[in-house]
mmCIF file of C-alpha atoms and ligand atoms in Angstrom:
data_model
loop_
_atom_site.group_PDB
_atom_site.id
_atom_site.type_symbol
_atom_site.label_atom_id
_atom_site.label_comp_id
_atom_site.label_asym_id
_atom_site.label_seq_id
_atom_site.Cartn_x
_atom_site.Cartn_y
_atom_site.Cartn_z
ATOM 1 C CA MET A 1 81.744 -44.290 127.025
ATOM 2 C CA ASP A 2 84.429 -46.434 128.284
ATOM 3 C CA LYS A 3 83.788 -49.022 131.387
ATOM 4 C CA SER A 4 82.484 -48.086 134.152
ATOM 5 C CA GLU A 5 84.386 -46.561 137.345
ATOM 6 C CA LEU A 6 81.483 -46.020 139.360
ATOM 7 C CA VAL A 7 78.966 -48.576 140.538
ATOM 8 C CA ILE A 8 76.569 -48.383 142.918
ATOM 9 C CA SER A 9 74.403 -50.694 143.031
ATOM 10 C CA ASP A 10 71.128 -50.719 145.144
ATOM 11 C CA LEU A 11 72.347 -48.198 147.300
ATOM 12 C CA ARG A 12 70.462 -47.542 150.840
ATOM 13 C CA ALA A 13 72.317 -44.691 153.397
ATOM 14 C CA GLY A 14 71.109 -41.845 154.926
ATOM 15 C CA TYR A 15 71.563 -40.664 158.534
ATOM 16 C CA GLY A 16 71.756 -42.719 161.332
ATOM 17 C CA SER A 17 68.374 -44.736 161.628
ATOM 18 C CA LEU A 18 66.957 -42.477 158.680
ATOM 19 C CA ASP A 19 66.735 -43.536 155.015
ATOM 20 C CA ILE A 20 66.562 -40.950 152.793
ATOM 21 C CA LEU A 21 68.576 -43.379 149.998
ATOM 22 C CA ASN A 22 66.306 -46.102 149.017
ATOM 23 C CA GLY A 23 68.112 -48.061 146.795
ATOM 24 C CA ILE A 24 70.376 -46.340 144.432
ATOM 25 C CA ASP A 25 71.268 -47.303 140.825
ATOM 26 C CA LEU A 26 73.745 -45.927 139.157
ATOM 27 C CA ASP A 27 77.314 -46.123 137.024
ATOM 28 C CA VAL A 28 79.965 -43.710 135.534
ATOM 29 C CA GLY A 29 82.058 -44.451 132.826
ATOM 30 C CA LYS A 30 85.882 -42.774 133.090
ATOM 31 C CA GLY A 31 86.053 -39.577 131.428
ATOM 32 C CA GLU A 32 82.247 -39.137 132.123
ATOM 33 C CA PHE A 33 80.470 -35.902 132.595
ATOM 34 C CA VAL A 34 77.687 -36.671 134.822
ATOM 35 C CA ALA A 35 74.983 -33.418 136.054
ATOM 36 C CA LEU A 36 72.262 -34.926 138.850
ATOM 37 C CA MET A 37 69.600 -33.062 139.310
ATOM 38 C CA GLY A 38 65.869 -33.290 140.906
ATOM 39 C CA PRO A 39 64.171 -30.988 143.604
ATOM 40 C CA ASN A 40 64.963 -30.467 146.790
ATOM 41 C CA GLY A 41 66.011 -32.861 149.565
ATOM 42 C CA ALA A 42 66.192 -36.048 146.665
ATOM 43 C CA GLY A 43 68.814 -36.695 148.544
ATOM 44 C CA LYS A 44 71.071 -35.863 145.775
ATOM 45 C CA SER A 45 73.571 -33.617 148.235
ATOM 46 C CA THR A 46 73.009 -37.170 150.908
ATOM 47 C CA LEU A 47 74.275 -39.282 147.533
ATOM 48 C CA LEU A 48 77.313 -37.218 147.361
ATOM 49 C CA LYS A 49 78.632 -37.656 150.892
ATOM 50 C CA THR A 50 78.016 -40.637 151.214
ATOM 51 C CA LEU A 51 80.393 -41.358 148.062
ATOM 52 C CA PHE A 52 82.168 -39.946 150.333
ATOM 53 C CA GLY A 53 82.228 -42.061 153.247
ATOM 54 C CA GLN A 54 80.448 -39.254 155.124
ATOM 55 C CA THR A 55 76.871 -40.964 156.229
ATOM 56 C CA THR A 56 75.312 -44.178 157.706
ATOM 57 C CA ILE A 57 75.136 -47.129 155.232
ATOM 58 C CA LYS A 58 72.095 -49.234 155.440
ATOM 59 C CA SER A 59 73.118 -51.851 152.626
ATOM 60 C CA GLY A 60 74.502 -52.102 148.376
ATOM 61 C CA SER A 61 78.209 -51.805 147.497
ATOM 62 C CA ILE A 62 79.740 -49.043 146.145
ATOM 63 C CA LEU A 63 81.911 -50.313 143.605
ATOM 64 C CA TRP A 64 85.625 -47.892 142.342
ATOM 65 C CA GLN A 65 88.356 -49.170 139.816
ATOM 66 C CA GLY A 66 86.872 -53.176 141.142
ATOM 67 C CA GLY A 67 86.827 -51.957 144.289
ATOM 68 C CA ASN A 68 84.204 -51.886 147.398
ATOM 69 C CA ILE A 69 85.159 -48.203 148.895
ATOM 70 C CA ALA A 70 80.926 -48.602 150.818
ATOM 71 C CA GLY A 71 81.373 -47.503 154.648
ATOM 72 C CA LEU A 72 85.368 -46.115 153.983
ATOM 73 C CA HIS A 73 87.152 -42.948 155.739
ATOM 74 C CA PRO A 74 86.810 -40.590 153.840
ATOM 75 C CA ARG A 75 91.032 -39.934 153.844
ATOM 76 C CA GLU A 76 90.891 -43.672 152.631
ATOM 77 C CA ILE A 77 88.201 -42.817 149.682
ATOM 78 C CA LEU A 78 90.316 -39.527 149.104
ATOM 79 C CA SER A 79 93.423 -42.192 149.320
ATOM 80 C CA ARG A 80 91.679 -43.933 145.871
ATOM 81 C CA GLY A 81 90.984 -40.862 143.496
ATOM 82 C CA VAL A 82 87.850 -40.022 144.962
ATOM 83 C CA SER A 83 87.507 -36.012 145.902
ATOM 84 C CA TYR A 84 84.820 -33.556 146.548
ATOM 85 C CA VAL A 85 83.422 -30.203 146.614
ATOM 86 C CA PRO A 86 81.118 -30.279 149.112
ATOM 87 C CA GLN A 87 78.508 -26.950 149.174
ATOM 88 C CA GLY A 88 79.004 -24.289 150.186
ATOM 89 C CA ARG A 89 82.635 -22.375 151.585
ATOM 90 C CA CYS A 90 85.240 -23.398 153.511
ATOM 91 C CA ASN A 91 88.199 -22.512 152.709
ATOM 92 C CA PHE A 92 90.095 -20.507 155.243
ATOM 93 C CA PRO A 93 89.257 -17.361 154.667
ATOM 94 C CA LEU A 94 92.064 -15.289 157.043
ATOM 95 C CA MET A 95 95.122 -17.005 154.586
ATOM 96 C CA THR A 96 96.089 -16.754 150.833
ATOM 97 C CA VAL A 97 94.840 -18.159 148.004
ATOM 98 C CA ASP A 98 98.554 -19.799 147.464
ATOM 99 C CA GLU A 99 98.152 -20.224 151.666
ATOM 100 C CA ASN A 100 94.967 -22.817 151.043
ATOM 101 C CA LEU A 101 95.998 -24.730 148.662
ATOM 102 C CA GLN A 102 99.156 -25.262 151.162
ATOM 103 C CA VAL A 103 96.632 -26.728 153.868
ATOM 104 C CA ALA A 104 94.458 -29.286 150.585
ATOM 105 C CA ALA A 105 98.126 -30.532 149.844
ATOM 106 C CA PHE A 106 99.569 -31.992 152.914
ATOM 107 C CA THR A 107 98.473 -35.025 151.610
ATOM 108 C CA ILE A 108 100.475 -35.007 148.686
ATOM 109 C CA ALA A 109 104.585 -36.045 148.953
ATOM 110 C CA ASP A 110 106.172 -33.305 149.603
ATOM 111 C CA ASP A 111 108.277 -33.192 146.244
ATOM 112 C CA LYS A 112 104.732 -33.168 144.347
ATOM 113 C CA VAL A 113 103.857 -30.878 146.327
ATOM 114 C CA LEU A 114 105.243 -27.813 144.063
ATOM 115 C CA SER A 115 104.576 -29.312 140.193
ATOM 116 C CA ASP A 116 100.857 -30.405 141.074
ATOM 117 C CA ARG A 117 100.025 -26.562 142.484
ATOM 118 C CA ASP A 118 101.237 -24.864 139.722
ATOM 119 C CA TYR A 119 99.098 -28.306 137.768
ATOM 120 C CA VAL A 120 96.218 -26.197 139.310
ATOM 121 C CA TYR A 121 97.741 -22.919 139.221
ATOM 122 C CA GLU A 122 97.496 -23.878 134.599
ATOM 123 C CA LEU A 123 94.622 -24.986 134.560
ATOM 124 C CA PHE A 124 92.411 -22.480 137.357
ATOM 125 C CA PRO A 125 94.691 -18.897 135.046
ATOM 126 C CA ALA A 126 91.815 -17.122 137.782
ATOM 127 C CA LEU A 127 93.098 -17.781 140.827
ATOM 128 C CA GLN A 128 96.682 -18.063 140.179
ATOM 129 C CA ALA A 129 96.386 -13.419 140.193
ATOM 130 C CA ARG A 130 95.217 -14.294 143.358
ATOM 131 C CA ARG A 131 97.221 -16.425 145.066
ATOM 132 C CA SER A 132 98.089 -13.759 147.382
ATOM 133 C CA THR A 133 94.878 -12.535 148.268
ATOM 134 C CA LEU A 134 93.242 -14.046 151.261
ATOM 135 C CA ALA A 135 90.749 -16.012 150.772
ATOM 136 C CA GLY A 136 87.981 -14.062 152.666
ATOM 137 C CA ASN A 137 88.327 -10.987 150.816
ATOM 138 C CA MET A 138 87.559 -12.958 147.287
ATOM 139 C CA SER A 139 84.053 -12.631 145.962
ATOM 140 C CA GLY A 140 82.175 -15.768 146.062
ATOM 141 C CA GLY A 141 82.956 -16.462 142.548
ATOM 142 C CA GLU A 142 86.407 -16.566 143.423
ATOM 143 C CA GLN A 143 85.883 -18.746 146.350
ATOM 144 C CA GLN A 144 84.305 -21.692 144.566
ATOM 145 C CA LEU A 145 86.525 -21.276 142.194
ATOM 146 C CA LEU A 146 89.510 -21.908 144.940
ATOM 147 C CA GLU A 147 87.247 -25.174 146.266
ATOM 148 C CA MET A 148 87.264 -26.534 143.650
ATOM 149 C CA ALA A 149 91.058 -25.892 143.097
ATOM 150 C CA MET A 150 91.804 -27.760 146.641
ATOM 151 C CA ALA A 151 90.384 -30.363 145.807
ATOM 152 C CA VAL A 152 91.525 -31.313 141.922
ATOM 153 C CA LEU A 153 94.987 -30.341 143.188
ATOM 154 C CA GLN A 154 94.494 -34.023 145.115
ATOM 155 C CA ARG A 155 94.601 -35.181 141.456
ATOM 156 C CA PRO A 156 90.908 -37.246 141.491
ATOM 157 C CA LYS A 157 90.111 -40.094 139.326
ATOM 158 C CA ILE A 158 86.356 -38.025 139.831
ATOM 159 C CA LEU A 159 85.723 -35.190 141.675
ATOM 160 C CA LEU A 160 82.804 -34.922 143.072
ATOM 161 C CA VAL A 161 80.502 -31.214 143.715
ATOM 162 C CA ASP A 162 77.643 -29.461 144.894
ATOM 163 C CA GLU A 163 75.848 -26.867 144.000
ATOM 164 C CA PRO A 164 78.946 -25.019 143.097
ATOM 165 C CA SER A 165 76.639 -21.653 141.310
ATOM 166 C CA VAL A 166 74.615 -21.541 144.457
ATOM 167 C CA GLY A 167 74.198 -17.901 145.112
ATOM 168 C CA LEU A 168 77.000 -16.751 142.377
ATOM 169 C CA SER A 169 75.836 -14.123 139.793
ATOM 170 C CA PRO A 170 75.650 -15.473 136.659
ATOM 171 C CA THR A 171 79.220 -14.105 135.538
ATOM 172 C CA ALA A 172 79.989 -16.168 138.323
ATOM 173 C CA ILE A 173 77.660 -19.313 137.325
ATOM 174 C CA GLY A 174 79.703 -18.921 133.438
ATOM 175 C CA VAL A 175 82.974 -18.948 135.226
ATOM 176 C CA VAL A 176 82.623 -21.341 137.127
ATOM 177 C CA PHE A 177 81.423 -23.356 134.619
ATOM 178 C CA GLU A 178 84.167 -22.579 132.097
ATOM 179 C CA GLU A 179 86.586 -24.663 135.132
ATOM 180 C CA LEU A 180 84.192 -27.441 135.065
ATOM 181 C CA GLN A 181 84.597 -28.236 131.357
ATOM 182 C CA ARG A 182 88.010 -27.324 132.053
ATOM 183 C CA ILE A 183 88.998 -29.637 134.184
ATOM 184 C CA HIS A 184 87.138 -32.225 132.478
ATOM 185 C CA ALA A 185 88.514 -31.620 129.234
ATOM 186 C CA ASN A 186 91.832 -32.517 131.817
ATOM 187 C CA GLY A 187 90.501 -35.516 132.030
ATOM 188 C CA HIS A 188 89.111 -36.136 135.115
ATOM 189 C CA THR A 189 85.529 -37.614 135.173
ATOM 190 C CA ILE A 190 82.941 -35.048 136.562
ATOM 191 C CA LEU A 191 79.881 -36.072 138.917
ATOM 192 C CA LEU A 192 77.565 -32.581 139.494
ATOM 193 C CA VAL A 193 74.877 -31.756 141.585
ATOM 194 C CA GLU A 194 73.038 -28.627 139.875
ATOM 195 C CA GLN A 195 69.809 -26.537 140.887
ATOM 196 C CA ASN A 196 70.766 -24.807 137.989
ATOM 197 C CA THR A 197 69.830 -27.107 135.066
ATOM 198 C CA LYS A 198 69.728 -25.140 132.191
ATOM 199 C CA LYS A 199 74.141 -24.936 132.945
ATOM 200 C CA ALA A 200 74.180 -28.037 134.245
ATOM 201 C CA MET A 201 72.405 -29.567 130.859
ATOM 202 C CA ALA A 202 75.170 -27.379 128.741
ATOM 203 C CA VAL A 203 77.666 -29.216 129.218
ATOM 204 C CA ALA A 204 77.459 -32.973 131.005
ATOM 205 C CA SER A 205 77.486 -35.976 128.823
ATOM 206 C CA ARG A 206 74.707 -37.492 131.110
ATOM 207 C CA ALA A 207 71.364 -36.062 133.358
ATOM 208 C CA ILE A 208 70.396 -38.432 136.060
ATOM 209 C CA ILE A 209 68.059 -37.095 138.179
ATOM 210 C CA LEU A 210 67.185 -38.488 141.786
ATOM 211 C CA ARG A 211 64.157 -37.653 143.549
ATOM 212 C CA LEU A 212 62.632 -39.369 147.043
ATOM 213 C CA GLY A 213 66.024 -41.144 146.574
ATOM 214 C CA LYS A 214 65.827 -42.843 144.091
ATOM 215 C CA VAL A 215 66.870 -42.711 140.267
ATOM 216 C CA ILE A 216 64.108 -41.804 137.976
ATOM 217 C CA TRP A 217 65.726 -41.234 134.640
ATOM 218 C CA ASP A 218 69.425 -41.345 132.906
ATOM 219 C CA GLY A 219 70.182 -40.242 130.176
ATOM 220 C CA ALA A 220 71.596 -37.874 127.049
ATOM 221 C CA PRO A 221 70.688 -34.436 128.237
ATOM 222 C CA ALA A 222 69.917 -33.951 124.298
ATOM 223 C CA ASP A 223 66.996 -36.190 124.951
ATOM 224 C CA ILE A 224 65.088 -34.471 127.193
ATOM 225 C CA THR A 225 63.184 -31.618 126.920
ATOM 226 C CA HIS A 226 63.560 -28.869 130.001
ATOM 227 C CA ASP A 227 59.669 -28.941 130.493
ATOM 228 C CA GLU A 228 59.788 -32.581 130.391
ATOM 229 C CA LEU A 229 62.868 -32.080 133.479
ATOM 230 C CA GLY A 230 60.392 -29.645 135.292
ATOM 231 C CA GLU A 231 57.697 -31.872 134.356
ATOM 232 C CA LEU A 232 59.790 -35.209 136.271
ATOM 233 C CA PHE A 233 61.112 -32.967 138.871
ATOM 234 C CA LEU A 234 57.495 -31.395 139.817
ATOM 235 C CA THR A 235 55.486 -35.372 139.419
ATOM 236 C CA GLY A 236 58.455 -38.219 139.160
ATOM 237 C CA ARG A 237 56.519 -39.016 135.868
ATOM 238 C CA MET A 238 56.153 -37.790 131.981
ATOM 239 C CA ALA A 239 52.903 -36.836 130.489
ATOM 240 C CA LYS A 240 54.373 -38.479 127.586
ATOM 241 C CA GLU A 241 54.899 -41.210 129.026
ATOM 242 C CA ASP A 242 51.545 -42.355 130.281
ATOM 243 C CA ALA A 243 49.898 -41.410 127.036
ATOM 244 C CA SER A 244 52.198 -43.961 125.330
ATOM 245 C CA MET A 245 51.427 -46.481 127.823
ATOM 246 C CA PRO A 246 48.289 -48.964 126.810
HETATM 247 N N1 LIG B 301 72.636 -34.391 158.814
HETATM 248 C C1 LIG B 301 71.469 -34.580 158.337
HETATM 249 N N2 LIG B 301 70.913 -35.496 158.888
HETATM 250 C C2 LIG B 301 69.067 -35.515 159.005
HETATM 251 N N3 LIG B 301 68.516 -35.509 157.641
HETATM 252 C C3 LIG B 301 69.754 -35.261 156.953
HETATM 253 C C4 LIG B 301 70.460 -34.400 157.218
HETATM 254 N N4 LIG B 301 70.932 -33.981 155.537
HETATM 255 C C5 LIG B 301 69.874 -33.871 155.241
HETATM 256 N N5 LIG B 301 67.793 -34.307 155.466
HETATM 257 C C6 LIG B 301 67.769 -34.319 155.020
HETATM 258 O O1 LIG B 301 68.066 -36.181 153.911
HETATM 259 C C7 LIG B 301 66.714 -35.648 153.124
HETATM 260 C C8 LIG B 301 67.848 -34.837 151.785
HETATM 261 O O2 LIG B 301 68.347 -33.985 151.687
HETATM 262 P P1 LIG B 301 70.850 -33.915 150.389
HETATM 263 O O3 LIG B 301 70.353 -35.586 150.497
HETATM 264 O O4 LIG B 301 70.804 -32.383 150.648
HETATM 265 O O5 LIG B 301 68.575 -33.734 149.894
HETATM 266 P P2 LIG B 301 69.503 -32.329 147.900
HETATM 267 O O6 LIG B 301 70.491 -32.663 148.531
HETATM 268 O O7 LIG B 301 68.828 -33.089 147.277
HETATM 269 O O8 LIG B 301 67.260 -30.894 148.266
HETATM 270 C C9 LIG B 301 65.959 -34.125 153.479
HETATM 271 O O9 LIG B 301 65.302 -34.593 153.947
HETATM 272 C C10 LIG B 301 66.656 -33.083 154.256
HETATM 273 O O10 LIG B 301 65.684 -33.327 155.866
HETATM 274 MG MG1 LIG B 302 72.340 -30.488 148.336
#
Protein backbone atom coordinates (compact mmCIF):
# COMPACT_ATOMS: atom_id res chain seq x y z
CA MET A 1 0.00 0.00 0.00
CA ASP A 2 1.18 3.47 -0.79
CA LYS A 3 1.54 6.03 1.94
CA SER A 4 -1.78 6.97 3.55
CA GLU A 5 -3.40 9.96 1.91
CA LEU A 6 -6.36 10.05 4.25
CA VAL A 7 -5.75 9.72 7.98
CA ILE A 8 -8.74 10.00 10.29
CA SER A 9 -7.94 10.22 13.99
CA ASP A 10 -10.31 9.98 16.94
CA LEU A 11 -13.08 11.57 14.92
CA ARG A 12 -16.27 12.40 16.80
CA ALA A 13 -19.08 13.90 14.80
CA GLY A 14 -22.82 13.86 14.27
CA TYR A 15 -25.81 16.10 13.89
CA GLY A 16 -26.00 19.11 16.20
CA SER A 17 -25.40 17.85 19.72
CA LEU A 18 -26.08 14.23 18.69
CA ASP A 19 -22.85 12.23 18.34
CA ILE A 20 -22.94 9.41 15.80
CA LEU A 21 -19.24 8.81 15.16
CA ASN A 22 -17.63 7.87 18.48
CA GLY A 23 -13.92 8.05 17.82
CA ILE A 24 -13.12 6.83 14.32
CA ASP A 25 -9.52 5.95 13.53
CA LEU A 26 -8.94 4.93 9.96
CA ASP A 27 -6.59 5.56 7.10
CA VAL A 28 -6.76 5.06 3.37
CA GLY A 29 -3.71 4.72 1.14
CA LYS A 30 -3.33 6.20 -2.31
CA GLY A 31 -4.88 3.90 -4.90
CA GLU A 32 -6.76 1.73 -2.44
CA PHE A 33 -10.30 0.46 -2.99
CA VAL A 34 -11.81 0.35 0.48
CA ALA A 35 -15.23 -1.11 1.23
CA LEU A 36 -16.89 0.37 4.31
CA MET A 37 -19.56 -1.92 5.67
CA GLY A 38 -21.67 -2.41 8.77
CA PRO A 39 -25.25 -2.74 9.97
CA ASN A 40 -27.89 -0.12 9.35
CA GLY A 41 -27.38 2.94 11.50
CA ALA A 42 -23.69 2.17 12.12
CA GLY A 43 -22.70 5.63 10.89
CA LYS A 44 -21.37 4.78 7.44
CA SER A 45 -23.24 7.55 5.64
CA THR A 46 -22.46 9.92 8.49
CA LEU A 47 -18.75 9.18 8.04
CA LEU A 48 -18.84 9.99 4.32
CA LYS A 49 -20.88 13.15 5.00
CA THR A 50 -18.36 14.14 7.67
CA LEU A 51 -15.46 13.67 5.27
CA PHE A 52 -17.30 15.98 2.88
CA GLY A 53 -17.99 18.69 5.44
CA GLN A 54 -21.68 18.07 6.02
CA THR A 55 -21.95 17.22 9.71
CA THR A 56 -21.02 18.76 13.04
CA ILE A 57 -17.51 17.76 14.06
CA LYS A 58 -16.95 17.54 17.81
CA SER A 59 -13.27 16.57 17.85
CA GLY A 60 -10.55 14.70 16.03
CA SER A 61 -8.89 15.31 12.71
CA ILE A 62 -9.21 14.37 9.04
CA LEU A 63 -5.82 14.70 7.41
CA TRP A 64 -6.06 14.65 3.64
CA GLN A 65 -2.72 14.80 1.83
CA GLY A 66 -1.23 16.28 4.96
CA GLY A 67 -3.79 19.07 5.58
CA ASN A 68 -6.66 18.95 8.06
CA ILE A 69 -9.95 19.18 6.13
CA ALA A 70 -12.18 18.61 9.16
CA GLY A 71 -14.94 21.20 9.13
CA LEU A 72 -14.00 22.82 5.82
CA HIS A 73 -16.71 23.85 3.37
CA PRO A 74 -17.66 21.07 0.87
CA ARG A 75 -16.56 23.32 -2.01
CA GLU A 76 -13.09 23.59 -0.52
CA ILE A 77 -12.97 19.83 0.11
CA LEU A 78 -14.03 19.18 -3.50
CA SER A 79 -11.33 21.50 -4.78
CA ARG A 80 -8.75 19.42 -2.92
CA GLY A 81 -9.68 16.32 -4.90
CA VAL A 82 -12.37 14.70 -2.77
CA SER A 83 -15.63 13.89 -4.61
CA TYR A 84 -18.76 12.52 -3.00
CA VAL A 85 -21.66 10.53 -4.47
CA PRO A 86 -24.46 10.63 -1.89
CA GLN A 87 -27.00 7.85 -1.56
CA GLY A 88 -30.02 8.14 -3.83
CA ARG A 89 -30.34 9.85 -7.18
CA CYS A 90 -29.87 13.57 -7.35
CA ASN A 91 -29.28 14.24 -11.04
CA PHE A 92 -31.51 16.60 -13.00
CA PRO A 93 -34.21 14.34 -14.50
CA LEU A 94 -35.42 16.86 -17.11
CA MET A 95 -31.96 17.42 -18.53
CA THR A 96 -30.03 15.09 -20.80
CA VAL A 97 -27.00 13.13 -19.71
CA ASP A 98 -24.79 15.63 -21.51
CA GLU A 99 -26.49 18.59 -19.82
CA ASN A 100 -26.15 16.94 -16.41
CA LEU A 101 -22.43 16.58 -17.03
CA GLN A 102 -22.25 20.24 -18.04
CA VAL A 103 -23.84 21.21 -14.73
CA ALA A 104 -21.37 19.01 -12.88
CA ALA A 105 -18.56 20.77 -14.73
CA PHE A 106 -19.41 24.16 -13.24
CA THR A 107 -16.27 24.18 -11.11
CA ILE A 108 -14.03 23.20 -14.00
CA ALA A 109 -12.09 25.74 -16.04
CA ASP A 110 -13.69 26.36 -19.46
CA ASP A 111 -10.74 25.11 -21.48
CA LYS A 112 -10.82 21.77 -19.66
CA VAL A 113 -14.56 21.05 -19.77
CA LEU A 114 -14.57 19.27 -23.12
CA SER A 115 -11.53 17.10 -22.41
CA ASP A 116 -12.89 16.22 -18.98
CA ARG A 117 -16.26 15.28 -20.46
CA ASP A 118 -14.53 13.08 -23.01
CA TYR A 119 -12.56 11.48 -20.18
CA VAL A 120 -15.83 10.62 -18.45
CA TYR A 121 -17.42 9.23 -21.60
CA GLU A 122 -14.35 7.03 -22.14
CA LEU A 123 -14.70 5.71 -18.62
CA PHE A 124 -18.49 5.29 -18.92
CA PRO A 125 -19.24 3.94 -22.41
CA ALA A 126 -22.83 3.12 -21.36
CA LEU A 127 -23.42 6.84 -20.76
CA GLN A 128 -21.88 7.93 -24.01
CA ALA A 129 -24.56 5.93 -25.81
CA ARG A 130 -27.20 7.78 -23.77
CA ARG A 131 -25.76 11.29 -23.93
CA SER A 132 -28.89 12.84 -25.47
CA THR A 133 -31.35 10.94 -23.26
CA LEU A 134 -33.18 12.74 -20.46
CA ALA A 135 -31.71 11.49 -17.18
CA GLY A 136 -35.20 10.91 -15.79
CA ASN A 137 -35.99 8.51 -18.63
CA MET A 138 -33.05 6.24 -17.84
CA SER A 139 -33.10 3.14 -15.65
CA GLY A 140 -32.05 3.33 -12.00
CA GLY A 141 -28.76 1.67 -12.88
CA GLU A 142 -27.99 4.17 -15.63
CA GLN A 143 -28.88 7.05 -13.32
CA GLN A 144 -26.48 5.67 -10.73
CA LEU A 145 -23.76 5.60 -13.39
CA LEU A 146 -24.57 9.23 -14.16
CA GLU A 147 -24.20 10.14 -10.47
CA MET A 148 -20.78 8.55 -10.42
CA ALA A 149 -19.83 10.14 -13.73
CA MET A 150 -20.77 13.60 -12.42
CA ALA A 151 -18.42 13.03 -9.48
CA VAL A 152 -15.63 11.56 -11.61
CA LEU A 153 -15.83 14.60 -13.89
CA GLN A 154 -14.12 16.51 -11.09
CA ARG A 155 -11.13 14.16 -11.58
CA PRO A 156 -11.14 13.33 -7.88
CA LYS A 157 -8.12 11.84 -6.18
CA ILE A 158 -10.56 10.02 -3.92
CA LEU A 159 -14.17 9.13 -4.66
CA LEU A 160 -16.58 8.63 -1.75
CA VAL A 161 -19.58 6.56 -2.88
CA ASP A 162 -22.59 5.78 -0.68
CA GLU A 163 -24.53 2.59 -1.47
CA PRO A 164 -24.67 2.82 -5.26
CA SER A 165 -26.36 -0.59 -5.59
CA VAL A 166 -29.48 0.12 -3.53
CA GLY A 167 -32.69 -0.63 -5.41
CA LEU A 168 -30.96 -1.87 -8.56
CA SER A 169 -31.50 -5.13 -10.43
CA PRO A 170 -28.73 -7.74 -10.22
CA THR A 171 -27.66 -6.88 -13.77
CA ALA A 172 -27.50 -3.15 -13.02
CA ILE A 173 -25.56 -3.86 -9.82
CA GLY A 174 -23.05 -5.80 -11.91
CA VAL A 175 -22.62 -2.82 -14.24
CA VAL A 176 -22.18 -0.37 -11.35
CA PHE A 177 -19.48 -2.56 -9.81
CA GLU A 178 -17.71 -3.00 -13.14
CA GLU A 179 -17.72 0.77 -13.47
CA LEU A 180 -16.30 1.22 -9.97
CA GLN A 181 -13.48 -1.16 -10.84
CA ARG A 182 -12.79 0.75 -14.03
CA ILE A 183 -12.69 4.06 -12.14
CA HIS A 184 -10.30 2.48 -9.64
CA ALA A 185 -8.10 1.02 -12.40
CA ASN A 186 -7.85 4.53 -13.83
CA GLY A 187 -6.06 5.70 -10.71
CA HIS A 188 -8.82 7.04 -8.48
CA THR A 189 -8.83 5.94 -4.83
CA ILE A 190 -12.25 4.68 -3.75
CA LEU A 191 -14.03 4.60 -0.40
CA LEU A 192 -17.26 2.72 -1.00
CA VAL A 193 -20.11 2.24 1.47
CA GLU A 194 -21.98 -0.89 0.49
CA GLN A 195 -24.66 -3.20 1.91
CA ASN A 196 -24.03 -5.80 -0.77
CA THR A 197 -21.14 -7.31 1.15
CA LYS A 198 -20.49 -10.13 -1.33
CA LYS A 199 -19.99 -7.72 -4.21
CA ALA A 200 -18.02 -5.26 -2.10
CA MET A 201 -15.68 -7.93 -0.74
CA ALA A 202 -15.09 -9.23 -4.27
CA VAL A 203 -13.80 -5.92 -5.61
CA ALA A 204 -12.27 -4.12 -2.63
CA SER A 205 -8.64 -4.37 -1.62
CA ARG A 206 -9.58 -3.68 1.98
CA ALA A 207 -12.67 -4.01 4.15
CA ILE A 208 -13.57 -1.84 7.11
CA ILE A 209 -16.50 -2.65 9.37
CA LEU A 210 -18.24 0.05 11.33
CA ARG A 211 -20.62 -0.55 14.21
CA LEU A 212 -22.11 1.97 16.63
CA GLY A 213 -19.92 4.71 15.23
CA LYS A 214 -16.64 2.85 15.67
CA VAL A 215 -14.33 0.78 13.48
CA ILE A 216 -14.56 -2.82 14.72
CA TRP A 217 -12.65 -4.61 11.96
CA ASP A 218 -10.11 -3.57 9.35
CA GLY A 219 -8.35 -5.96 7.02
CA ALA A 220 -8.15 -7.78 3.72
CA PRO A 221 -11.40 -9.28 2.40
CA ALA A 222 -9.61 -12.64 2.15
CA ASP A 223 -9.07 -12.62 5.92
CA ILE A 224 -12.74 -12.80 6.84
CA THR A 225 -15.43 -15.28 5.87
CA HIS A 226 -18.97 -14.35 5.01
CA ASP A 227 -20.26 -15.96 8.21
CA GLU A 228 -17.73 -14.05 10.32
CA LEU A 229 -18.78 -10.83 8.65
CA GLY A 230 -22.43 -11.51 9.48
CA GLU A 231 -21.52 -12.26 13.06
CA LEU A 232 -19.56 -9.02 13.37
CA PHE A 233 -22.51 -7.07 11.99
CA LEU A 234 -24.82 -8.67 14.51
CA THR A 235 -22.76 -8.83 17.68
CA GLY A 236 -19.67 -6.72 17.05
CA ARG A 237 -17.52 -9.75 17.91
CA MET A 238 -16.32 -12.99 16.39
CA ALA A 239 -16.88 -16.30 18.17
CA LYS A 240 -13.47 -17.45 16.94
CA GLU A 241 -11.81 -14.63 18.85
CA ASP A 242 -13.78 -15.51 22.00
CA ALA A 243 -12.66 -19.13 21.72
CA SER A 244 -9.00 -18.16 21.49
CA MET A 245 -9.15 -15.99 24.57
CA PRO A 246 -7.45 -17.49 27.62
N1 LIG B 1 -29.68 14.22 9.47
C1 LIG B 1 -29.70 13.47 10.59
N2 LIG B 1 -30.06 14.03 11.77
C2 LIG B 1 -30.05 13.28 12.91
N3 LIG B 1 -29.70 11.99 12.98
C3 LIG B 1 -29.33 11.40 11.83
C4 LIG B 1 -29.31 12.10 10.58
N4 LIG B 1 -28.89 11.24 9.62
C5 LIG B 1 -28.67 10.06 10.23
N5 LIG B 1 -28.93 10.15 11.56
C6 LIG B 1 -28.75 9.07 12.55
O1 LIG B 1 -27.40 8.70 12.58
C7 LIG B 1 -27.27 7.31 12.81
C8 LIG B 1 -26.33 6.74 11.77
O2 LIG B 1 -26.96 6.91 10.49
P1 LIG B 1 -26.20 6.64 9.13
O3 LIG B 1 -24.88 7.30 9.18
O4 LIG B 1 -27.13 6.99 8.06
O5 LIG B 1 -25.98 5.04 9.21
P2 LIG B 1 -25.66 4.00 8.06
O6 LIG B 1 -25.32 4.75 6.84
O7 LIG B 1 -24.51 3.20 8.61
O8 LIG B 1 -26.87 3.15 7.93
C9 LIG B 1 -28.66 6.71 12.79
O9 LIG B 1 -29.05 6.51 14.13
C10 LIG B 1 -29.48 7.79 12.14
O10 LIG B 1 -30.80 7.80 12.64
MG1 LIG C 1 -26.24 4.85 4.98
